[in-house]
Every structure is written in structure tokens, then in C-alpha cells.
mmCIF file of N, CA and C in Angstrom:
data_model
loop_
_atom_site.group_PDB
_atom_site.id
_atom_site.type_symbol
_atom_site.label_atom_id
_atom_site.label_comp_id
_atom_site.label_asym_id
_atom_site.label_seq_id
_atom_site.Cartn_x
_atom_site.Cartn_y
_atom_site.Cartn_z
ATOM 1 N N MET A 1400 -5.795 -7.135 6.229
ATOM 2 C CA MET A 1400 -6.598 -8.047 5.419
ATOM 3 C C MET A 1400 -7.414 -7.264 4.409
ATOM 4 N N ASN A 1401 -7.542 -7.841 3.251
ATOM 5 C CA ASN A 1401 -8.296 -7.225 2.180
ATOM 6 C C ASN A 1401 -9.698 -7.839 2.128
ATOM 7 N N PHE A 1402 -10.656 -7.201 2.775
ATOM 8 C CA PHE A 1402 -12.034 -7.697 2.786
ATOM 9 C C PHE A 1402 -12.765 -7.231 1.534
ATOM 10 N N GLN A 1403 -13.565 -8.136 0.962
ATOM 11 C CA GLN A 1403 -14.357 -7.820 -0.218
ATOM 12 C C GLN A 1403 -15.826 -8.135 0.048
ATOM 13 N N LYS A 1404 -16.700 -7.268 -0.441
ATOM 14 C CA LYS A 1404 -18.135 -7.474 -0.270
ATOM 15 C C LYS A 1404 -18.584 -8.658 -1.108
ATOM 16 N N VAL A 1405 -19.340 -9.579 -0.478
ATOM 17 C CA VAL A 1405 -19.860 -10.744 -1.198
ATOM 18 C C VAL A 1405 -21.383 -10.729 -1.309
ATOM 19 N N CYS A 1406 -22.049 -10.031 -0.396
ATOM 20 C CA CYS A 1406 -23.510 -9.932 -0.437
ATOM 21 C C CYS A 1406 -23.965 -8.944 0.626
ATOM 22 N N THR A 1407 -25.274 -8.787 0.754
ATOM 23 C CA THR A 1407 -25.846 -7.974 1.823
ATOM 24 C C THR A 1407 -26.723 -8.865 2.700
ATOM 25 N N LEU A 1408 -27.071 -8.355 3.858
ATOM 26 C CA LEU A 1408 -27.940 -9.119 4.757
ATOM 27 C C LEU A 1408 -29.353 -9.261 4.203
ATOM 28 N N ASP A 1409 -29.718 -8.463 3.204
ATOM 29 C CA ASP A 1409 -31.009 -8.632 2.530
ATOM 30 C C ASP A 1409 -30.994 -9.838 1.596
ATOM 31 N N GLU A 1410 -29.789 -10.278 1.194
ATOM 32 C CA GLU A 1410 -29.641 -11.398 0.262
ATOM 33 C C GLU A 1410 -29.298 -12.712 0.963
ATOM 34 N N PHE A 1411 -29.018 -12.644 2.245
ATOM 35 C CA PHE A 1411 -28.485 -13.788 2.982
ATOM 36 C C PHE A 1411 -29.069 -13.755 4.392
ATOM 37 N N TRP A 1412 -29.729 -14.833 4.799
ATOM 38 C CA TRP A 1412 -30.463 -14.860 6.058
ATOM 39 C C TRP A 1412 -29.916 -15.928 6.994
ATOM 40 N N GLU A 1413 -30.174 -15.740 8.272
ATOM 41 C CA GLU A 1413 -29.798 -16.738 9.273
ATOM 42 C C GLU A 1413 -30.407 -18.084 8.885
ATOM 43 N N GLY A 1414 -29.593 -19.150 8.970
ATOM 44 C CA GLY A 1414 -30.043 -20.487 8.632
ATOM 45 C C GLY A 1414 -29.830 -20.849 7.170
ATOM 46 N N GLU A 1415 -29.280 -19.934 6.371
ATOM 47 C CA GLU A 1415 -29.062 -20.183 4.950
ATOM 48 C C GLU A 1415 -27.582 -20.400 4.638
ATOM 49 N N MET A 1416 -27.327 -20.898 3.418
ATOM 50 C CA MET A 1416 -25.970 -20.961 2.872
ATOM 51 C C MET A 1416 -26.026 -20.506 1.426
ATOM 52 N N ILE A 1417 -24.940 -19.862 0.998
ATOM 53 C CA ILE A 1417 -24.795 -19.446 -0.391
ATOM 54 C C ILE A 1417 -23.339 -19.668 -0.796
ATOM 55 N N GLU A 1418 -23.124 -19.746 -2.094
ATOM 56 C CA GLU A 1418 -21.764 -19.869 -2.606
ATOM 57 C C GLU A 1418 -21.343 -18.539 -3.212
ATOM 58 N N VAL A 1419 -20.112 -18.129 -2.912
ATOM 59 C CA VAL A 1419 -19.537 -16.924 -3.497
ATOM 60 C C VAL A 1419 -18.135 -17.270 -3.983
ATOM 61 N N GLU A 1420 -17.579 -16.426 -4.829
ATOM 62 C CA GLU A 1420 -16.219 -16.646 -5.300
ATOM 63 C C GLU A 1420 -15.443 -15.341 -5.205
ATOM 64 N N ILE A 1421 -14.245 -15.425 -4.640
ATOM 65 C CA ILE A 1421 -13.340 -14.284 -4.547
ATOM 66 C C ILE A 1421 -11.960 -14.752 -4.994
ATOM 67 N N ASP A 1422 -11.401 -14.081 -5.984
ATOM 68 C CA ASP A 1422 -10.030 -14.376 -6.429
ATOM 69 C C ASP A 1422 -9.771 -15.872 -6.589
ATOM 70 N N ASN A 1423 -10.645 -16.564 -7.291
ATOM 71 C CA ASN A 1423 -10.543 -18.005 -7.558
ATOM 72 C C ASN A 1423 -10.728 -18.888 -6.323
ATOM 73 N N HIS A 1424 -11.199 -18.332 -5.218
ATOM 74 C CA HIS A 1424 -11.547 -19.118 -4.041
ATOM 75 C C HIS A 1424 -13.061 -19.343 -4.061
ATOM 76 N N VAL A 1425 -13.484 -20.602 -4.136
ATOM 77 C CA VAL A 1425 -14.903 -20.944 -4.035
ATOM 78 C C VAL A 1425 -15.208 -21.052 -2.544
ATOM 79 N N ILE A 1426 -16.186 -20.273 -2.100
ATOM 80 C CA ILE A 1426 -16.481 -20.133 -0.671
ATOM 81 C C ILE A 1426 -17.947 -20.447 -0.423
ATOM 82 N N VAL A 1427 -18.208 -21.211 0.633
ATOM 83 C CA VAL A 1427 -19.583 -21.399 1.076
ATOM 84 C C VAL A 1427 -19.771 -20.503 2.303
ATOM 85 N N LEU A 1428 -20.738 -19.612 2.203
ATOM 86 C CA LEU A 1428 -21.071 -18.698 3.283
ATOM 87 C C LEU A 1428 -22.269 -19.287 4.003
ATOM 88 N N VAL A 1429 -22.123 -19.535 5.290
ATOM 89 C CA VAL A 1429 -23.217 -20.112 6.086
ATOM 90 C C VAL A 1429 -23.530 -19.171 7.239
ATOM 91 N N TRP A 1430 -24.787 -19.205 7.665
ATOM 92 C CA TRP A 1430 -25.189 -18.398 8.807
ATOM 93 C C TRP A 1430 -25.833 -19.332 9.823
ATOM 94 N N PRO A 1431 -25.014 -19.893 10.736
ATOM 95 C CA PRO A 1431 -25.546 -20.808 11.745
ATOM 96 C C PRO A 1431 -26.566 -20.106 12.645
ATOM 97 N N GLU A 1432 -27.559 -20.841 13.075
ATOM 98 C CA GLU A 1432 -28.605 -20.297 13.940
ATOM 99 C C GLU A 1432 -28.003 -19.740 15.217
ATOM 100 N N GLY A 1433 -28.340 -18.489 15.536
ATOM 101 C CA GLY A 1433 -27.893 -17.847 16.763
ATOM 102 C C GLY A 1433 -26.438 -17.400 16.747
ATOM 103 N N GLU A 1434 -25.799 -17.454 15.593
ATOM 104 C CA GLU A 1434 -24.376 -17.104 15.463
ATOM 105 C C GLU A 1434 -24.208 -15.999 14.416
ATOM 106 N N GLU A 1435 -22.970 -15.653 14.161
ATOM 107 C CA GLU A 1435 -22.618 -14.733 13.081
ATOM 108 C C GLU A 1435 -22.344 -15.540 11.813
ATOM 109 N N PRO A 1436 -22.434 -14.912 10.647
ATOM 110 C CA PRO A 1436 -22.093 -15.626 9.409
ATOM 111 C C PRO A 1436 -20.647 -16.129 9.433
ATOM 112 N N ARG A 1437 -20.420 -17.253 8.779
ATOM 113 C CA ARG A 1437 -19.096 -17.864 8.667
ATOM 114 C C ARG A 1437 -18.832 -18.160 7.198
ATOM 115 N N ALA A 1438 -17.558 -18.204 6.826
ATOM 116 C CA ALA A 1438 -17.160 -18.510 5.454
ATOM 117 C C ALA A 1438 -16.121 -19.624 5.480
ATOM 118 N N PHE A 1439 -16.368 -20.667 4.694
ATOM 119 C CA PHE A 1439 -15.469 -21.818 4.614
ATOM 120 C C PHE A 1439 -15.185 -22.141 3.156
ATOM 121 N N GLN A 1440 -14.162 -22.964 2.949
ATOM 122 C CA GLN A 1440 -13.907 -23.426 1.585
ATOM 123 C C GLN A 1440 -15.198 -24.029 1.058
ATOM 124 N N GLY A 1441 -15.505 -23.742 -0.194
ATOM 125 C CA GLY A 1441 -16.781 -24.176 -0.764
ATOM 126 C C GLY A 1441 -16.747 -25.531 -1.426
ATOM 127 N N ILE A 1442 -15.597 -26.194 -1.372
ATOM 128 C CA ILE A 1442 -15.439 -27.512 -1.979
ATOM 129 C C ILE A 1442 -15.170 -28.517 -0.869
ATOM 130 N N CYS A 1443 -15.894 -29.620 -0.880
ATOM 131 C CA CYS A 1443 -15.702 -30.659 0.132
ATOM 132 C C CYS A 1443 -14.258 -31.162 0.073
ATOM 133 N N PRO A 1444 -13.602 -31.323 1.223
ATOM 134 C CA PRO A 1444 -12.219 -31.802 1.227
ATOM 135 C C PRO A 1444 -12.086 -33.261 0.808
ATOM 136 N N HIS A 1445 -13.210 -33.942 0.642
ATOM 137 C CA HIS A 1445 -13.173 -35.351 0.287
ATOM 138 C C HIS A 1445 -12.958 -35.552 -1.209
ATOM 139 N N GLN A 1446 -13.892 -35.040 -2.048
ATOM 140 C CA GLN A 1446 -13.800 -35.314 -3.479
ATOM 141 C C GLN A 1446 -14.273 -34.158 -4.353
ATOM 142 N N ASP A 1447 -13.893 -32.953 -4.023
ATOM 143 C CA ASP A 1447 -14.142 -31.779 -4.877
ATOM 144 C C ASP A 1447 -15.605 -31.550 -5.248
ATOM 145 N N ILE A 1448 -16.512 -31.808 -4.358
ATOM 146 C CA ILE A 1448 -17.942 -31.572 -4.592
ATOM 147 C C ILE A 1448 -18.298 -30.208 -3.993
ATOM 148 N N PRO A 1449 -19.016 -29.342 -4.729
ATOM 149 C CA PRO A 1449 -19.433 -28.057 -4.165
ATOM 150 C C PRO A 1449 -20.343 -28.274 -2.942
ATOM 151 N N LEU A 1450 -19.955 -27.697 -1.816
ATOM 152 C CA LEU A 1450 -20.735 -27.886 -0.592
ATOM 153 C C LEU A 1450 -22.116 -27.244 -0.670
ATOM 154 N N VAL A 1451 -22.269 -26.216 -1.482
ATOM 155 C CA VAL A 1451 -23.567 -25.558 -1.603
ATOM 156 C C VAL A 1451 -24.618 -26.501 -2.199
ATOM 157 N N GLU A 1452 -24.182 -27.577 -2.849
ATOM 158 C CA GLU A 1452 -25.116 -28.574 -3.389
ATOM 159 C C GLU A 1452 -25.620 -29.527 -2.305
ATOM 160 N N GLY A 1453 -25.043 -29.431 -1.115
ATOM 161 C CA GLY A 1453 -25.441 -30.300 -0.011
ATOM 162 C C GLY A 1453 -26.584 -29.708 0.791
ATOM 163 N N LYS A 1454 -26.621 -30.059 2.065
ATOM 164 C CA LYS A 1454 -27.685 -29.598 2.955
ATOM 165 C C LYS A 1454 -27.086 -28.804 4.107
ATOM 166 N N PHE A 1455 -27.864 -27.840 4.596
ATOM 167 C CA PHE A 1455 -27.483 -27.052 5.763
ATOM 168 C C PHE A 1455 -28.729 -26.889 6.618
ATOM 169 N N ASP A 1456 -28.671 -27.393 7.851
ATOM 170 C CA ASP A 1456 -29.843 -27.338 8.722
ATOM 171 C C ASP A 1456 -29.776 -26.215 9.747
ATOM 172 N N GLY A 1457 -28.863 -25.282 9.553
ATOM 173 C CA GLY A 1457 -28.705 -24.185 10.506
ATOM 174 C C GLY A 1457 -27.601 -24.443 11.506
ATOM 175 N N ARG A 1458 -27.109 -25.688 11.549
ATOM 176 C CA ARG A 1458 -26.021 -26.051 12.477
ATOM 177 C C ARG A 1458 -24.964 -26.909 11.796
ATOM 178 N N VAL A 1459 -25.395 -27.804 10.923
ATOM 179 C CA VAL A 1459 -24.501 -28.778 10.302
ATOM 180 C C VAL A 1459 -24.592 -28.643 8.786
ATOM 181 N N LEU A 1460 -23.418 -28.642 8.148
ATOM 182 C CA LEU A 1460 -23.309 -28.604 6.696
ATOM 183 C C LEU A 1460 -22.960 -30.007 6.221
ATOM 184 N N MET A 1461 -23.740 -30.538 5.261
ATOM 185 C CA MET A 1461 -23.520 -31.902 4.775
ATOM 186 C C MET A 1461 -23.263 -31.895 3.274
ATOM 187 N N CYS A 1462 -22.192 -32.566 2.858
ATOM 188 C CA CYS A 1462 -21.891 -32.737 1.438
ATOM 189 C C CYS A 1462 -22.886 -33.733 0.839
ATOM 190 N N ARG A 1463 -23.327 -33.473 -0.369
ATOM 191 C CA ARG A 1463 -24.324 -34.338 -1.014
ATOM 192 C C ARG A 1463 -23.753 -35.681 -1.440
ATOM 193 N N ALA A 1464 -22.462 -35.756 -1.711
ATOM 194 C CA ALA A 1464 -21.904 -36.953 -2.321
ATOM 195 C C ALA A 1464 -21.777 -38.126 -1.355
ATOM 196 N N HIS A 1465 -21.115 -37.933 -0.244
ATOM 197 C CA HIS A 1465 -20.866 -39.041 0.679
ATOM 198 C C HIS A 1465 -21.268 -38.708 2.109
ATOM 199 N N GLN A 1466 -22.086 -37.678 2.260
ATOM 200 C CA GLN A 1466 -22.640 -37.261 3.544
ATOM 201 C C GLN A 1466 -21.575 -36.897 4.590
ATOM 202 N N TRP A 1467 -20.424 -36.399 4.137
ATOM 203 C CA TRP A 1467 -19.477 -35.850 5.101
ATOM 204 C C TRP A 1467 -20.152 -34.642 5.736
ATOM 205 N N THR A 1468 -20.033 -34.484 7.050
ATOM 206 C CA THR A 1468 -20.699 -33.400 7.755
ATOM 207 C C THR A 1468 -19.698 -32.556 8.521
ATOM 208 N N PHE A 1469 -20.033 -31.250 8.641
ATOM 209 C CA PHE A 1469 -19.149 -30.267 9.264
ATOM 210 C C PHE A 1469 -19.945 -29.359 10.178
ATOM 211 N N ASP A 1470 -19.347 -28.990 11.303
ATOM 212 C CA ASP A 1470 -19.937 -28.031 12.230
ATOM 213 C C ASP A 1470 -19.881 -26.658 11.572
ATOM 214 N N ALA A 1471 -21.007 -26.018 11.369
ATOM 215 C CA ALA A 1471 -21.069 -24.744 10.662
ATOM 216 C C ALA A 1471 -20.551 -23.581 11.507
ATOM 217 N N ARG A 1472 -20.297 -23.793 12.783
ATOM 218 C CA ARG A 1472 -19.723 -22.740 13.613
ATOM 219 C C ARG A 1472 -18.205 -22.741 13.565
ATOM 220 N N THR A 1473 -17.605 -23.926 13.327
ATOM 221 C CA THR A 1473 -16.149 -24.058 13.426
ATOM 222 C C THR A 1473 -15.485 -24.616 12.175
ATOM 223 N N GLY A 1474 -16.245 -25.307 11.327
ATOM 224 C CA GLY A 1474 -15.672 -25.972 10.163
ATOM 225 C C GLY A 1474 -15.093 -27.341 10.478
ATOM 226 N N ARG A 1475 -15.136 -27.746 11.739
ATOM 227 C CA ARG A 1475 -14.597 -29.059 12.113
ATOM 228 C C ARG A 1475 -15.474 -30.179 11.588
ATOM 229 N N GLY A 1476 -14.807 -31.265 11.200
ATOM 230 C CA GLY A 1476 -15.527 -32.423 10.718
ATOM 231 C C GLY A 1476 -16.287 -33.107 11.839
ATOM 232 N N ILE A 1477 -17.504 -33.529 11.540
ATOM 233 C CA ILE A 1477 -18.305 -34.320 12.464
ATOM 234 C C ILE A 1477 -18.224 -35.779 12.036
ATOM 235 N N ASN A 1478 -18.402 -35.990 10.724
ATOM 236 C CA ASN A 1478 -18.302 -37.334 10.164
ATOM 237 C C ASN A 1478 -17.637 -37.245 8.795
ATOM 238 N N PRO A 1479 -16.362 -37.598 8.689
ATOM 239 C CA PRO A 1479 -15.490 -38.087 9.753
ATOM 240 C C PRO A 1479 -14.962 -36.932 10.609
ATOM 241 N N GLY A 1480 -14.509 -37.283 11.790
ATOM 242 C CA GLY A 1480 -14.053 -36.275 12.742
ATOM 243 C C GLY A 1480 -12.627 -35.811 12.539
ATOM 244 N N ASP A 1481 -11.894 -36.439 11.622
ATOM 245 C CA ASP A 1481 -10.481 -36.080 11.456
ATOM 246 C C ASP A 1481 -10.236 -35.172 10.251
ATOM 247 N N CYS A 1482 -11.233 -34.371 9.878
ATOM 248 C CA CYS A 1482 -11.052 -33.422 8.789
ATOM 249 C C CYS A 1482 -11.659 -32.087 9.210
ATOM 250 N N ARG A 1483 -11.449 -31.092 8.401
ATOM 251 C CA ARG A 1483 -12.025 -29.772 8.678
ATOM 252 C C ARG A 1483 -12.075 -28.974 7.394
ATOM 253 N N LEU A 1484 -12.793 -27.861 7.442
ATOM 254 C CA LEU A 1484 -12.861 -26.924 6.332
ATOM 255 C C LEU A 1484 -11.978 -25.723 6.645
ATOM 256 N N ALA A 1485 -11.267 -25.219 5.638
ATOM 257 C CA ALA A 1485 -10.518 -23.976 5.808
ATOM 258 C C ALA A 1485 -11.526 -22.848 6.009
ATOM 259 N N GLU A 1486 -11.211 -21.934 6.937
ATOM 260 C CA GLU A 1486 -12.135 -20.843 7.248
ATOM 261 C C GLU A 1486 -11.566 -19.508 6.792
ATOM 262 N N TYR A 1487 -12.438 -18.679 6.251
ATOM 263 C CA TYR A 1487 -12.093 -17.336 5.814
ATOM 264 C C TYR A 1487 -12.644 -16.328 6.813
ATOM 265 N N ALA A 1488 -11.960 -15.208 6.957
ATOM 266 C CA ALA A 1488 -12.416 -14.143 7.858
ATOM 267 C C ALA A 1488 -13.657 -13.474 7.276
ATOM 268 N N VAL A 1489 -14.635 -13.208 8.146
ATOM 269 C CA VAL A 1489 -15.884 -12.545 7.763
ATOM 270 C C VAL A 1489 -16.052 -11.313 8.625
ATOM 271 N N LYS A 1490 -16.545 -10.249 8.012
ATOM 272 C CA LYS A 1490 -16.802 -9.012 8.746
ATOM 273 C C LYS A 1490 -18.106 -8.418 8.225
ATOM 274 N N LEU A 1491 -18.921 -7.903 9.131
ATOM 275 C CA LEU A 1491 -20.139 -7.199 8.741
ATOM 276 C C LEU A 1491 -19.855 -5.705 8.799
ATOM 277 N N ASP A 1492 -20.264 -4.992 7.748
ATOM 278 C CA ASP A 1492 -20.121 -3.540 7.680
ATOM 279 C C ASP A 1492 -21.495 -2.988 7.338
ATOM 280 N N GLY A 1493 -22.250 -2.638 8.369
ATOM 281 C CA GLY A 1493 -23.644 -2.269 8.152
ATOM 282 C C GLY A 1493 -24.389 -3.496 7.688
ATOM 283 N N ASP A 1494 -25.008 -3.425 6.505
ATOM 284 C CA ASP A 1494 -25.717 -4.568 5.930
ATOM 285 C C ASP A 1494 -24.866 -5.377 4.963
ATOM 286 N N ASP A 1495 -23.618 -4.978 4.779
ATOM 287 C CA ASP A 1495 -22.732 -5.673 3.851
ATOM 288 C C ASP A 1495 -21.980 -6.797 4.554
ATOM 289 N N VAL A 1496 -21.872 -7.940 3.865
ATOM 290 C CA VAL A 1496 -21.090 -9.075 4.348
ATOM 291 C C VAL A 1496 -19.787 -9.079 3.555
ATOM 292 N N LEU A 1497 -18.668 -9.000 4.275
ATOM 293 C CA LEU A 1497 -17.345 -8.930 3.667
ATOM 294 C C LEU A 1497 -16.542 -10.167 4.038
ATOM 295 N N VAL A 1498 -15.734 -10.656 3.094
ATOM 296 C CA VAL A 1498 -14.906 -11.841 3.325
ATOM 297 C C VAL A 1498 -13.489 -11.532 2.836
ATOM 298 N N ALA A 1499 -12.492 -12.027 3.579
ATOM 299 C CA ALA A 1499 -11.088 -11.904 3.180
ATOM 300 C C ALA A 1499 -10.528 -13.292 2.909
ATOM 301 N N VAL A 1500 -9.774 -13.424 1.823
ATOM 302 C CA VAL A 1500 -9.206 -14.724 1.457
ATOM 303 C C VAL A 1500 -7.695 -14.784 1.697
ATOM 304 N N ASP A 1501 -7.105 -13.696 2.156
ATOM 305 C CA ASP A 1501 -5.665 -13.610 2.353
ATOM 306 C C ASP A 1501 -5.116 -14.778 3.162
ATOM 307 N N GLY A 1502 -4.155 -15.499 2.591
ATOM 308 C CA GLY A 1502 -3.437 -16.543 3.307
ATOM 309 C C GLY A 1502 -4.193 -17.829 3.576
ATOM 310 N N VAL A 1503 -5.396 -17.978 3.046
ATOM 311 C CA VAL A 1503 -6.190 -19.187 3.296
ATOM 312 C C VAL A 1503 -6.096 -20.113 2.088
ATOM 313 N N GLN A 1504 -5.809 -21.378 2.352
ATOM 314 C CA GLN A 1504 -5.780 -22.398 1.313
ATOM 315 C C GLN A 1504 -6.763 -23.502 1.690
ATOM 316 N N PRO A 1505 -7.571 -23.972 0.738
ATOM 317 C CA PRO A 1505 -8.488 -25.082 1.031
ATOM 318 C C PRO A 1505 -7.725 -26.310 1.541
ATOM 319 N N LEU A 1506 -8.377 -27.062 2.401
ATOM 320 C CA LEU A 1506 -7.805 -28.267 2.973
ATOM 321 C C LEU A 1506 -8.378 -29.481 2.270
ATOM 322 N N PHE A 1507 -7.571 -30.513 2.136
ATOM 323 C CA PHE A 1507 -8.061 -31.752 1.528
ATOM 324 C C PHE A 1507 -7.697 -32.922 2.427
ATOM 325 N N ALA A 1508 -8.622 -33.830 2.579
ATOM 326 C CA ALA A 1508 -8.497 -34.939 3.528
ATOM 327 C C ALA A 1508 -8.264 -36.239 2.775
ATOM 328 N N HIS A 1509 -8.199 -37.305 3.553
ATOM 329 C CA HIS A 1509 -8.128 -38.628 2.966
ATOM 330 C C HIS A 1509 -9.403 -38.900 2.188
ATOM 331 N N SER A 1510 -9.409 -39.904 1.343
ATOM 332 C CA SER A 1510 -10.631 -40.232 0.591
ATOM 333 C C SER A 1510 -11.226 -41.527 1.084
#
């Protein structure tokens, strides 16, 4: 896997989300409370809304447009439950946060 640095731990804290882009992949990086950072597709699978414009409470990521919600630990849909976010591999190297986009394609759900 080809991991690329997206930020450092000084720029990204537990309980936060940020948007990064690698090779035309828009990614939302979230750090769920008590977990390791996770990286998911940064566009809501419902209607192409940037997820970083939504809300993140440390556990649940919510799209601003229609309040679709996702588990920030797994990317699984909470509401509705029959969707999910594509997940990218994340690796920490010292204080650097690295993400790999190899073989990952964003998922799109019903509308």
C-alpha cells in the first residue's frame, strides 16, 4: 500500500474531523473518542454533500443535508442502516497520520 502523509497529530485531535484529499479522493478523517483515527469517503453516499460540513460528536458523523448518520468507528450507516462509507487504511508513523487510497472506491446508496 502506498501511504501518504495527510497531517500530524498536532493538527488533528481526538474527537475532531478534517477533510483531506489524496489523488482525487475526498476523505474525511475522524478521530473517534477512545479509538484510533479513521478515514472514510468524504462525500455522503446519499447526495454528494461533503461530510466535513456536517457534525461529528466523537462517535457519530452526521451529514448536514438530510441527517444521514454513520458510526465513526466502522463507517456503517446508523440512519439509514442499509448504507456505509468506504474506508481507507490509516497508519500512524510517529506524529504523522498516513492514509492509503489504493483500491478504495466511494460507495453510493439509494436516495
